[in-house]
Amino acid sequence: MNTEKNHMNIALRGVFILTIAGLVTKILSAAYRVPYQNIVGDIGFYIYQQVYPFYGMSVVLATSGFPVMISKVMSDLGHGKSEEVRSKILSITMIYLTVFGIALFLLLYIFSNPISDVMGDTKLAPLIKIASLSFIVAPFVSLLRGYFQYEQNMQPTAISQVVEQGFRVSFILISSYLFIQLGYDLYTAGWGALLSSVIGSIAGFFVLLFIWKRNKKNQILHWNKSASIKTRQIVATLIKYSFSFGISSLLLIFIQLVDALNLYALLLHNGMAEELAKVAKGVYDRGQPLIQLGTVVATSFALSLVPAIAQAKMQQNERFIKEKLYISLKLCLVIGAGAAAGLIALIEPVNIMLFKDATGTNVLMVLSGSILFTSICLTMFAVLQGLGYTFVPAVAVVIGVVFKYLGNLILIPEFDVMGAAISSLGAYFIVALVMMVFIKAKGFSFPYLKTIGQIGISIIVMVAILKFGLNFVGSENRIHSTIISLIGVMIGGILYIMVILKMKVFSYSEVQYIPVVKKLFKLKRGT
């Protein structure tokens, strides 16, 4: 019993370390886009965001998709087995990932010109070639992270993520500033930003390699023909988990990729001038860091309950699972809805504060609503994977991406970039709906209508007071907008929390399962 408890404590500590590192890297990933846009402008931001999804795909797979897949494969096929078996699993996984990475590299590199043609901007081809290099690094990074995670050692993954993102963000901002100051064009600045991103990935790999060699893990990677496990079984398991874990981790990237492939091209097809279309796409892309930051805040608390759900699944404690899943979803709804509504209420001063002007405020308002649905999606992905339903999130993502693609084709010709914003919001809603329906079919309950009504009332109170206050102040300049935004966030957050607590959305017993709030309650009672 003590051994099992110690193992669980190690696992929970590892999840905590990984969660903190994930929060830091996600915040950096979203936040650097603001100064980058300020340096290169909307057209420069358009150039970078057009190609970013290709690089982002490799990063997400190497950060969450593939390491989780490798850890799962090692647990399923190698747990309790001989070193020869585990070595063979790891060796075949290395070959599998390398082939996968090289195939994607060649696909992007060779077809960079046709892809840029589809996008409607042939000048993007060299940038796509640079982004393709990241897929050569991704397999090695994934393998090392995945094996460390299998051993419940999350520190190497956490350290490498922070180092990778730190190098990447620093190099992007420095290189873009220097290129612009030296008089280079915006495409060259974008090329430099993507090269900086690849350098960040390489830095993360060398950190992992250093830790790997220091821990003397080299002996685990050698081929063993005598190992009892069949190669076919390993490959079949890798393919299965590649789909389930890989696809579900790429929701936000896939939606961005659809926009990169056809939004600008559709605007040109509608008769919009090239420069205006680039500006419009760059303004639309301002919504990406807003969605990312809002989603990080909304999911951080809810995801902290996932390890407890996974543990209850192992112990077959159905009542505990239902209870914790209900709290996770309620927490996600409360924070996600509050973050989305608060940003919508303050979107004009926030837009000016971050991006210098109020251009595209209405489009960003629609995109801000995505925070609620992306928060539900990412929380449910983790919960369902913890419960063993690994295919459902992947299927939901595929359905959502198809909806997004068709939505762009239908709505952009009619509403320009607003059509793309509506289709993104709809796609995230569809993904969330598919998983909600599945959860309901499995006998798990949603927050009751009473809870949803309480959240709705809390939002109305917060938004009404914020809007009333904004009537007496104007977003005259960036400094003024910054003051309004920061004060508005503080007042809106306090009001929202006060109403949520006043209406007793969470019972005292539910509060005990929310880690940060639980500590605050203990501290309060102690005083």
Tab-separated table of C-alpha atoms in Angstrom, residues 85-503:
chain	number	residue	atom	x	y	z
A	85	VAL	CA	11.706	-5.640	-24.561
A	86	ARG	CA	11.704	-1.981	-23.513
A	87	SER	CA	14.786	-1.338	-25.627
A	88	LYS	CA	13.123	-2.869	-28.694
A	89	ILE	CA	9.963	-0.802	-28.141
A	90	LEU	CA	12.018	2.370	-27.893
A	91	SER	CA	14.159	1.508	-30.929
A	92	ILE	CA	11.144	0.818	-33.144
A	93	THR	CA	9.474	3.958	-31.834
A	94	MET	CA	12.571	5.937	-32.799
A	95	ILE	CA	12.487	4.515	-36.332
A	96	TYR	CA	8.728	5.115	-36.578
A	97	LEU	CA	8.992	8.751	-35.470
A	98	THR	CA	12.042	9.421	-37.638
A	99	VAL	CA	10.264	8.112	-40.749
A	100	PHE	CA	7.199	10.158	-39.806
A	101	GLY	CA	9.263	13.319	-39.248
A	102	ILE	CA	11.327	12.964	-42.440
A	103	ALA	CA	8.162	12.286	-44.448
A	104	LEU	CA	6.547	15.505	-43.187
A	105	PHE	CA	9.795	17.432	-43.722
A	106	LEU	CA	10.060	16.248	-47.340
A	107	LEU	CA	6.358	16.829	-47.948
A	108	LEU	CA	6.552	20.446	-46.817
A	109	TYR	CA	9.959	21.156	-48.348
A	110	ILE	CA	9.240	19.669	-51.775
A	111	PHE	CA	5.699	21.018	-52.011
A	112	SER	CA	6.409	24.436	-50.467
A	113	ASN	CA	5.700	26.179	-53.775
A	114	PRO	CA	2.339	24.440	-54.449
A	115	ILE	CA	1.316	25.052	-50.813
A	116	SER	CA	2.151	28.757	-51.093
A	117	ASP	CA	0.163	28.837	-54.356
A	118	VAL	CA	-2.869	27.441	-52.537
A	119	MET	CA	-2.382	30.105	-49.856
A	120	GLY	CA	-2.354	32.769	-52.556
A	121	ASP	CA	1.121	34.105	-51.694
A	122	THR	CA	4.113	32.529	-53.474
A	123	LYS	CA	6.576	34.553	-51.367
A	124	LEU	CA	5.770	32.255	-48.428
A	125	ALA	CA	7.542	29.239	-50.019
A	126	PRO	CA	11.013	29.911	-48.466
A	127	LEU	CA	9.390	30.339	-45.046
A	128	ILE	CA	7.572	27.011	-45.396
A	129	LYS	CA	10.912	25.345	-46.190
A	130	ILE	CA	12.432	26.752	-42.999
A	131	ALA	CA	9.427	25.621	-40.942
A	132	SER	CA	9.738	22.105	-42.392
A	133	LEU	CA	13.150	21.677	-40.700
A	134	SER	CA	11.444	21.453	-37.311
A	135	PHE	CA	10.062	18.022	-38.235
A	136	ILE	CA	13.612	16.644	-38.374
A	137	VAL	CA	14.194	17.630	-34.744
A	138	ALA	CA	10.734	16.678	-33.413
A	139	PRO	CA	11.191	12.839	-33.379
A	140	PHE	CA	14.317	13.000	-31.196
A	141	VAL	CA	12.796	15.506	-28.795
A	142	SER	CA	9.604	13.417	-28.571
A	143	LEU	CA	11.435	10.171	-27.886
A	144	LEU	CA	13.511	11.558	-25.021
A	145	ARG	CA	10.579	13.368	-23.434
A	146	GLY	CA	8.325	10.341	-23.819
A	147	TYR	CA	10.772	7.958	-22.160
A	148	PHE	CA	11.438	10.302	-19.242
A	149	GLN	CA	7.682	10.713	-18.749
A	150	TYR	CA	7.245	6.939	-18.805
A	151	GLU	CA	9.721	6.792	-15.904
A	152	GLN	CA	7.653	9.469	-14.070
A	153	ASN	CA	10.580	11.881	-14.419
A	154	MET	CA	8.938	15.077	-15.654
A	155	GLN	CA	11.804	17.458	-14.905
A	156	PRO	CA	13.712	16.907	-18.189
A	157	THR	CA	10.558	17.597	-20.208
A	158	ALA	CA	9.732	20.664	-18.127
A	159	ILE	CA	13.256	22.104	-18.323
A	160	SER	CA	13.555	21.473	-22.071
A	161	GLN	CA	10.156	23.104	-22.742
A	162	VAL	CA	11.071	26.265	-20.872
A	163	VAL	CA	14.553	26.452	-22.461
A	164	GLU	CA	13.124	25.820	-25.936
A	165	GLN	CA	10.466	28.506	-25.572
A	166	GLY	CA	12.889	30.936	-23.953
A	167	PHE	CA	15.406	30.629	-26.794
A	168	ARG	CA	12.660	30.772	-29.386
A	169	VAL	CA	10.918	33.883	-28.077
A	170	SER	CA	14.172	35.741	-27.449
A	171	PHE	CA	15.595	34.957	-30.891
A	172	ILE	CA	12.315	35.811	-32.662
A	173	LEU	CA	12.010	39.238	-31.068
A	174	ILE	CA	15.715	40.099	-31.434
A	175	SER	CA	15.981	38.901	-35.041
A	176	SER	CA	12.756	40.603	-36.167
A	177	TYR	CA	13.786	43.891	-34.565
A	178	LEU	CA	17.244	43.764	-36.174
A	179	PHE	CA	15.905	42.818	-39.624
A	180	ILE	CA	13.411	45.697	-39.570
A	181	GLN	CA	16.006	48.188	-38.261
A	182	LEU	CA	18.468	47.114	-40.963
A	183	GLY	CA	15.869	47.728	-43.675
A	184	TYR	CA	15.039	44.163	-44.704
A	185	ASP	CA	11.540	43.406	-45.971
A	186	LEU	CA	8.814	41.763	-43.867
A	187	TYR	CA	9.200	38.358	-45.542
A	188	THR	CA	12.859	38.284	-44.506
A	189	ALA	CA	11.820	39.190	-40.958
A	190	GLY	CA	9.328	36.313	-41.043
A	191	TRP	CA	12.045	33.983	-42.341
A	192	GLY	CA	14.247	35.021	-39.430
A	193	ALA	CA	11.424	34.431	-36.933
A	194	LEU	CA	10.834	30.905	-38.200
A	195	LEU	CA	14.556	30.130	-38.227
A	196	SER	CA	14.661	31.357	-34.628
A	197	SER	CA	11.840	28.935	-33.817
A	198	VAL	CA	13.816	26.014	-35.246
A	199	ILE	CA	16.867	27.113	-33.221
A	200	GLY	CA	14.661	27.007	-30.111
A	201	SER	CA	13.670	23.410	-30.906
A	202	ILE	CA	17.330	22.439	-31.325
A	203	ALA	CA	18.180	24.070	-27.969
A	204	GLY	CA	15.431	22.018	-26.300
A	205	PHE	CA	16.831	18.839	-27.868
A	206	PHE	CA	20.371	19.484	-26.610
A	207	VAL	CA	19.047	20.028	-23.079
A	208	LEU	CA	17.283	16.654	-23.239
A	209	LEU	CA	20.348	14.963	-24.740
A	210	PHE	CA	22.563	16.330	-21.965
A	211	ILE	CA	20.191	15.001	-19.271
A	212	TRP	CA	19.868	11.667	-21.108
A	213	LYS	CA	23.635	11.150	-21.214
A	214	ARG	CA	24.108	12.369	-17.643
A	215	ASN	CA	21.586	9.759	-16.500
A	216	LYS	CA	23.419	7.116	-18.586
A	217	LYS	CA	20.361	6.111	-20.597
A	218	ASN	CA	22.300	5.380	-23.782
A	219	GLN	CA	22.221	1.627	-23.233
A	220	ILE	CA	18.421	1.516	-23.517
A	221	LEU	CA	18.532	2.460	-27.205
A	222	HIS	CA	19.880	-0.618	-28.976
A	223	TRP	CA	18.219	-3.207	-31.181
A	224	ASN	CA	17.349	-6.560	-29.626
A	225	LYS	CA	16.333	-9.264	-32.080
A	226	SER	CA	15.886	-11.706	-29.247
A	227	ALA	CA	13.187	-9.624	-27.497
A	228	SER	CA	9.944	-11.573	-27.248
A	229	ILE	CA	7.621	-8.759	-28.329
A	230	LYS	CA	6.671	-8.637	-32.014
A	231	THR	CA	7.571	-5.624	-34.140
A	232	ARG	CA	4.118	-5.697	-35.738
A	233	GLN	CA	2.448	-5.291	-32.340
A	234	ILE	CA	4.596	-2.263	-31.489
A	235	VAL	CA	3.959	-0.573	-34.846
A	236	ALA	CA	0.195	-1.214	-34.652
A	237	THR	CA	0.070	0.346	-31.177
A	238	LEU	CA	2.105	3.351	-32.349
A	239	ILE	CA	-0.230	3.940	-35.288
A	240	LYS	CA	-3.301	3.708	-33.039
A	241	TYR	CA	-1.965	6.181	-30.494
A	242	SER	CA	-0.540	8.493	-33.188
A	243	PHE	CA	-4.092	9.129	-34.313
A	244	SER	CA	-5.703	9.374	-30.889
A	245	PHE	CA	-3.091	11.446	-29.054
A	246	GLY	CA	-1.566	13.229	-32.055
A	247	ILE	CA	-4.772	14.513	-33.661
A	248	SER	CA	-6.425	15.620	-30.422
A	249	SER	CA	-3.378	17.668	-29.397
A	250	LEU	CA	-3.527	19.669	-32.629
A	251	LEU	CA	-7.010	21.243	-32.411
A	252	LEU	CA	-5.891	24.890	-32.174
A	253	ILE	CA	-3.141	24.386	-34.773
A	254	PHE	CA	-5.499	22.712	-37.273
A	255	ILE	CA	-7.986	25.589	-37.037
A	256	GLN	CA	-5.141	28.054	-37.660
A	257	LEU	CA	-3.917	25.906	-40.555
A	258	VAL	CA	-7.309	25.996	-42.271
A	259	ASP	CA	-7.291	29.802	-42.054
A	260	ALA	CA	-3.712	29.932	-43.344
A	261	LEU	CA	-4.607	27.790	-46.348
A	262	ASN	CA	-7.741	29.538	-47.534
A	263	LEU	CA	-8.617	32.786	-45.702
A	264	TYR	CA	-6.221	35.075	-47.577
A	265	ALA	CA	-6.853	33.258	-50.873
A	266	LEU	CA	-10.631	33.617	-50.465
A	267	LEU	CA	-10.283	37.321	-49.675
A	268	LEU	CA	-8.316	37.780	-52.925
A	269	HIS	CA	-10.920	35.742	-54.802
A	270	ASN	CA	-13.573	38.121	-53.453
A	271	GLY	CA	-11.761	40.991	-55.115
A	272	MET	CA	-9.933	42.453	-52.112
A	273	ALA	CA	-6.579	44.072	-52.955
A	274	GLU	CA	-3.485	42.095	-51.920
A	275	GLU	CA	-2.206	44.552	-49.328
A	276	LEU	CA	-5.664	45.039	-47.782
A	277	ALA	CA	-6.145	41.254	-47.634
A	278	LYS	CA	-2.794	40.820	-45.864
A	279	VAL	CA	-3.694	43.499	-43.333
A	280	ALA	CA	-7.135	41.910	-42.802
A	281	LYS	CA	-5.589	38.483	-42.181
A	282	GLY	CA	-2.960	40.003	-39.872
A	283	VAL	CA	-5.678	41.781	-37.867
A	284	TYR	CA	-7.679	38.543	-37.708
A	285	ASP	CA	-4.605	36.746	-36.354
A	286	ARG	CA	-4.541	39.108	-33.376
A	287	GLY	CA	-7.181	36.792	-31.938
A	288	GLN	CA	-4.775	33.832	-31.604
A	289	PRO	CA	-2.800	35.050	-28.549
A	290	LEU	CA	-6.063	36.178	-26.922
A	291	ILE	CA	-7.588	32.707	-27.328
A	292	GLN	CA	-4.398	31.013	-26.125
A	293	LEU	CA	-4.038	33.127	-23.003
A	294	GLY	CA	-7.721	32.836	-22.120
A	295	THR	CA	-7.656	29.078	-22.601
A	296	VAL	CA	-4.549	28.650	-20.437
A	297	VAL	CA	-6.250	30.430	-17.539
A	298	ALA	CA	-9.494	28.514	-17.954
A	299	THR	CA	-7.997	25.031	-18.205
A	300	SER	CA	-5.210	25.281	-15.619
A	301	PHE	CA	-7.526	24.738	-12.631
A	302	ALA	CA	-9.771	22.128	-14.237
A	303	LEU	CA	-6.830	20.047	-15.530
A	304	SER	CA	-5.427	19.799	-12.011
A	305	LEU	CA	-8.254	17.346	-11.261
A	306	VAL	CA	-7.398	14.981	-14.133
A	307	PRO	CA	-4.786	12.865	-12.241
A	308	ALA	CA	-7.375	12.159	-9.549
A	309	ILE	CA	-9.837	11.055	-12.253
A	310	ALA	CA	-7.228	8.761	-13.833
A	311	GLN	CA	-6.430	7.247	-10.420
A	312	ALA	CA	-10.129	6.643	-9.731
A	313	LYS	CA	-10.411	4.917	-13.129
A	314	MET	CA	-7.619	2.524	-12.158
A	315	GLN	CA	-9.405	1.796	-8.885
A	316	GLN	CA	-12.753	1.447	-10.709
A	317	ASN	CA	-14.334	4.021	-8.404
A	318	GLU	CA	-17.233	5.053	-10.648
A	319	ARG	CA	-18.860	7.391	-8.117
A	320	PHE	CA	-15.608	9.305	-7.549
A	321	ILE	CA	-15.029	9.608	-11.318
A	322	LYS	CA	-18.477	11.083	-11.937
A	323	GLU	CA	-18.079	13.495	-9.039
A	324	LYS	CA	-14.693	14.798	-10.151
A	325	LEU	CA	-15.636	14.975	-13.828
A	326	TYR	CA	-18.666	17.059	-12.866
A	327	ILE	CA	-16.491	19.449	-10.836
A	328	SER	CA	-13.903	19.663	-13.652
A	329	LEU	CA	-16.560	20.620	-16.167
A	330	LYS	CA	-18.228	23.092	-13.808
A	331	LEU	CA	-14.883	24.736	-13.035
A	332	CYS	CA	-14.042	24.903	-16.723
A	333	LEU	CA	-17.407	26.517	-17.507
A	334	VAL	CA	-17.093	29.086	-14.717
A	335	ILE	CA	-13.572	30.216	-15.642
A	336	GLY	CA	-13.933	29.819	-19.427
A	337	ALA	CA	-17.236	31.710	-19.577
A	338	GLY	CA	-15.917	34.443	-17.285
A	339	ALA	CA	-12.700	34.880	-19.288
A	340	ALA	CA	-14.580	34.973	-22.612
A	341	ALA	CA	-17.260	37.410	-21.402
A	342	GLY	CA	-14.755	39.676	-19.661
A	343	LEU	CA	-12.573	39.896	-22.772
A	344	ILE	CA	-15.597	40.593	-24.987
A	345	ALA	CA	-16.623	43.445	-22.668
A	346	LEU	CA	-13.134	44.983	-22.711
A	347	ILE	CA	-12.074	44.023	-26.223
A	348	GLU	CA	-11.691	47.542	-27.646
A	349	PRO	CA	-9.273	48.919	-25.008
A	350	VAL	CA	-7.480	45.536	-24.897
A	351	ASN	CA	-7.046	45.625	-28.684
A	352	ILE	CA	-5.549	49.129	-28.511
A	353	MET	CA	-3.396	48.225	-25.490
A	354	LEU	CA	-1.869	45.191	-27.178
A	355	PHE	CA	-1.895	46.041	-30.886
A	356	LYS	CA	-1.806	49.881	-30.986
A	357	ASP	CA	-5.232	50.443	-32.607
A	358	ALA	CA	-8.865	49.267	-32.525
A	359	THR	CA	-8.870	47.725	-36.019
A	360	GLY	CA	-10.827	44.466	-36.159
A	361	THR	CA	-12.425	44.851	-32.730
A	362	ASN	CA	-15.705	43.240	-33.851
A	363	VAL	CA	-13.864	40.240	-35.320
A	364	LEU	CA	-11.828	39.823	-32.136
A	365	MET	CA	-15.038	40.015	-30.111
A	366	VAL	CA	-16.400	36.966	-31.939
A	367	LEU	CA	-13.091	35.108	-31.627
A	368	SER	CA	-13.012	35.849	-27.888
A	369	GLY	CA	-16.095	33.690	-27.493
A	370	SER	CA	-13.939	30.749	-28.597
A	371	ILE	CA	-12.206	30.817	-25.206
A	372	LEU	CA	-15.211	29.133	-23.588
A	373	PHE	CA	-15.386	26.297	-26.119
A	374	THR	CA	-11.628	25.729	-26.431
A	375	SER	CA	-11.473	25.539	-22.630
A	376	ILE	CA	-14.167	22.844	-22.642
A	377	CYS	CA	-12.421	21.015	-25.493
A	378	LEU	CA	-8.957	20.893	-23.908
A	379	THR	CA	-10.323	19.944	-20.491
A	380	MET	CA	-12.483	17.165	-21.940
A	381	PHE	CA	-9.581	15.891	-24.065
A	382	ALA	CA	-7.510	15.335	-20.925
A	383	VAL	CA	-10.420	13.890	-18.948
A	384	LEU	CA	-11.483	11.442	-21.672
A	385	GLN	CA	-7.903	10.317	-22.261
A	386	GLY	CA	-7.550	9.787	-18.511
A	387	LEU	CA	-10.663	7.601	-18.654
A	388	GLY	CA	-9.262	5.604	-21.576
A	389	TYR	CA	-11.468	7.079	-24.339
A	390	THR	CA	-8.526	8.145	-26.495
A	391	PHE	CA	-10.232	7.991	-29.906
A	392	VAL	CA	-13.189	10.239	-29.110
A	393	PRO	CA	-11.233	13.526	-28.878
A	394	ALA	CA	-9.467	12.754	-32.174
A	395	VAL	CA	-12.749	12.061	-33.971
A	396	ALA	CA	-14.233	15.254	-32.514
A	397	VAL	CA	-11.256	17.272	-33.804
A	398	VAL	CA	-11.611	15.822	-37.308
A	399	ILE	CA	-15.314	16.738	-37.342
A	400	GLY	CA	-14.535	20.258	-36.103
A	401	VAL	CA	-11.797	20.834	-38.707
A	402	VAL	CA	-14.087	19.702	-41.542
A	403	PHE	CA	-16.761	22.084	-40.218
A	404	LYS	CA	-14.202	24.913	-40.071
A	405	TYR	CA	-13.037	24.304	-43.656
A	406	LEU	CA	-16.564	24.221	-45.067
A	407	GLY	CA	-17.543	27.194	-42.896
A	408	ASN	CA	-14.718	29.265	-44.374
A	409	LEU	CA	-15.787	28.402	-47.920
A	410	ILE	CA	-19.383	29.426	-47.210
A	411	LEU	CA	-18.971	32.399	-44.866
A	412	ILE	CA	-15.813	34.236	-46.021
A	413	PRO	CA	-17.230	35.140	-49.480
A	414	GLU	CA	-20.219	36.661	-47.670
A	415	PHE	CA	-18.670	38.246	-44.553
A	416	ASP	CA	-14.883	38.435	-45.243
A	417	VAL	CA	-12.768	37.882	-42.080
A	418	MET	CA	-15.863	37.990	-39.883
A	419	GLY	CA	-16.942	34.806	-41.667
A	420	ALA	CA	-13.676	33.127	-40.649
A	421	ALA	CA	-14.225	34.211	-37.035
A	422	ILE	CA	-17.754	32.786	-37.037
A	423	SER	CA	-16.588	29.491	-38.556
A	424	SER	CA	-13.811	29.187	-35.913
A	425	LEU	CA	-16.294	29.786	-33.111
A	426	GLY	CA	-18.645	27.241	-34.652
A	427	ALA	CA	-15.887	24.660	-35.093
A	428	TYR	CA	-14.813	24.848	-31.439
A	429	PHE	CA	-18.480	24.607	-30.414
A	430	ILE	CA	-18.961	21.481	-32.567
A	431	VAL	CA	-15.905	19.770	-31.052
A	432	ALA	CA	-17.118	20.569	-27.530
A	433	LEU	CA	-20.637	19.390	-28.391
A	434	VAL	CA	-19.446	16.043	-29.779
A	435	MET	CA	-17.569	15.281	-26.556
A	436	MET	CA	-20.441	16.462	-24.371
A	437	VAL	CA	-22.824	14.138	-26.186
A	438	PHE	CA	-20.379	11.250	-25.765
A	439	ILE	CA	-19.919	11.936	-22.046
A	440	LYS	CA	-23.683	12.102	-21.582
A	441	ALA	CA	-24.074	8.798	-23.431
A	442	LYS	CA	-21.568	7.218	-21.022
A	443	GLY	CA	-23.723	8.185	-18.036
A	444	PHE	CA	-21.782	11.231	-16.833
A	445	SER	CA	-23.766	14.342	-15.952
A	446	PHE	CA	-23.363	17.989	-16.946
A	447	PRO	CA	-23.610	20.938	-14.599
A	448	TYR	CA	-27.328	21.374	-13.995
A	449	LEU	CA	-29.369	24.141	-15.607
A	450	LYS	CA	-29.361	25.903	-12.241
A	451	THR	CA	-25.549	26.142	-12.348
A	452	ILE	CA	-25.553	27.375	-15.948
A	453	GLY	CA	-28.154	29.970	-14.984
A	454	GLN	CA	-26.025	31.124	-12.047
A	455	ILE	CA	-22.994	31.477	-14.303
A	456	GLY	CA	-25.140	33.415	-16.794
A	457	ILE	CA	-26.349	35.835	-14.114
A	458	SER	CA	-22.766	36.351	-12.897
A	459	ILE	CA	-21.655	37.163	-16.438
A	460	ILE	CA	-24.538	39.607	-16.977
A	461	VAL	CA	-23.684	41.461	-13.762
A	462	MET	CA	-19.974	41.663	-14.656
A	463	VAL	CA	-20.484	42.721	-18.290
A	464	ALA	CA	-23.233	45.242	-17.442
A	465	ILE	CA	-21.062	47.014	-14.862
A	466	LEU	CA	-17.989	46.990	-17.120
A	467	LYS	CA	-19.957	48.356	-20.077
A	468	PHE	CA	-21.558	50.997	-17.869
A	469	GLY	CA	-18.131	52.101	-16.675
A	470	LEU	CA	-16.740	52.169	-20.230
A	471	ASN	CA	-19.461	54.649	-21.235
A	472	PHE	CA	-17.741	57.276	-19.088
A	473	VAL	CA	-14.229	56.709	-20.405
A	474	GLY	CA	-12.864	56.587	-23.911
A	475	SER	CA	-9.964	54.619	-25.392
A	476	GLU	CA	-8.206	57.781	-26.527
A	477	ASN	CA	-4.691	56.377	-26.804
A	478	ARG	CA	-2.619	53.343	-25.932
A	479	ILE	CA	-1.659	54.462	-22.430
A	480	HIS	CA	-5.266	55.324	-21.612
A	481	SER	CA	-6.440	51.981	-23.030
A	482	THR	CA	-3.842	50.107	-20.982
A	483	ILE	CA	-5.035	51.715	-17.747
A	484	ILE	CA	-8.690	51.015	-18.626
A	485	SER	CA	-7.920	47.384	-19.573
A	486	LEU	CA	-5.961	46.582	-16.419
A	487	ILE	CA	-8.472	48.246	-14.099
A	488	GLY	CA	-11.334	46.627	-16.022
A	489	VAL	CA	-9.793	43.150	-15.703
A	490	MET	CA	-9.290	43.629	-11.974
A	491	ILE	CA	-12.782	45.007	-11.305
A	492	GLY	CA	-14.480	42.532	-13.637
A	493	GLY	CA	-12.649	39.572	-12.107
A	494	ILE	CA	-13.480	40.605	-8.554
A	495	LEU	CA	-17.149	41.231	-9.411
A	496	TYR	CA	-17.472	37.908	-11.208
A	497	ILE	CA	-15.879	35.911	-8.382
A	498	MET	CA	-17.994	37.710	-5.788
A	499	VAL	CA	-21.246	36.907	-7.595
A	500	ILE	CA	-20.157	33.288	-8.218
A	501	LEU	CA	-19.416	32.851	-4.505
A	502	LYS	CA	-22.553	34.723	-3.448
A	503	MET	CA	-24.733	32.467	-5.577
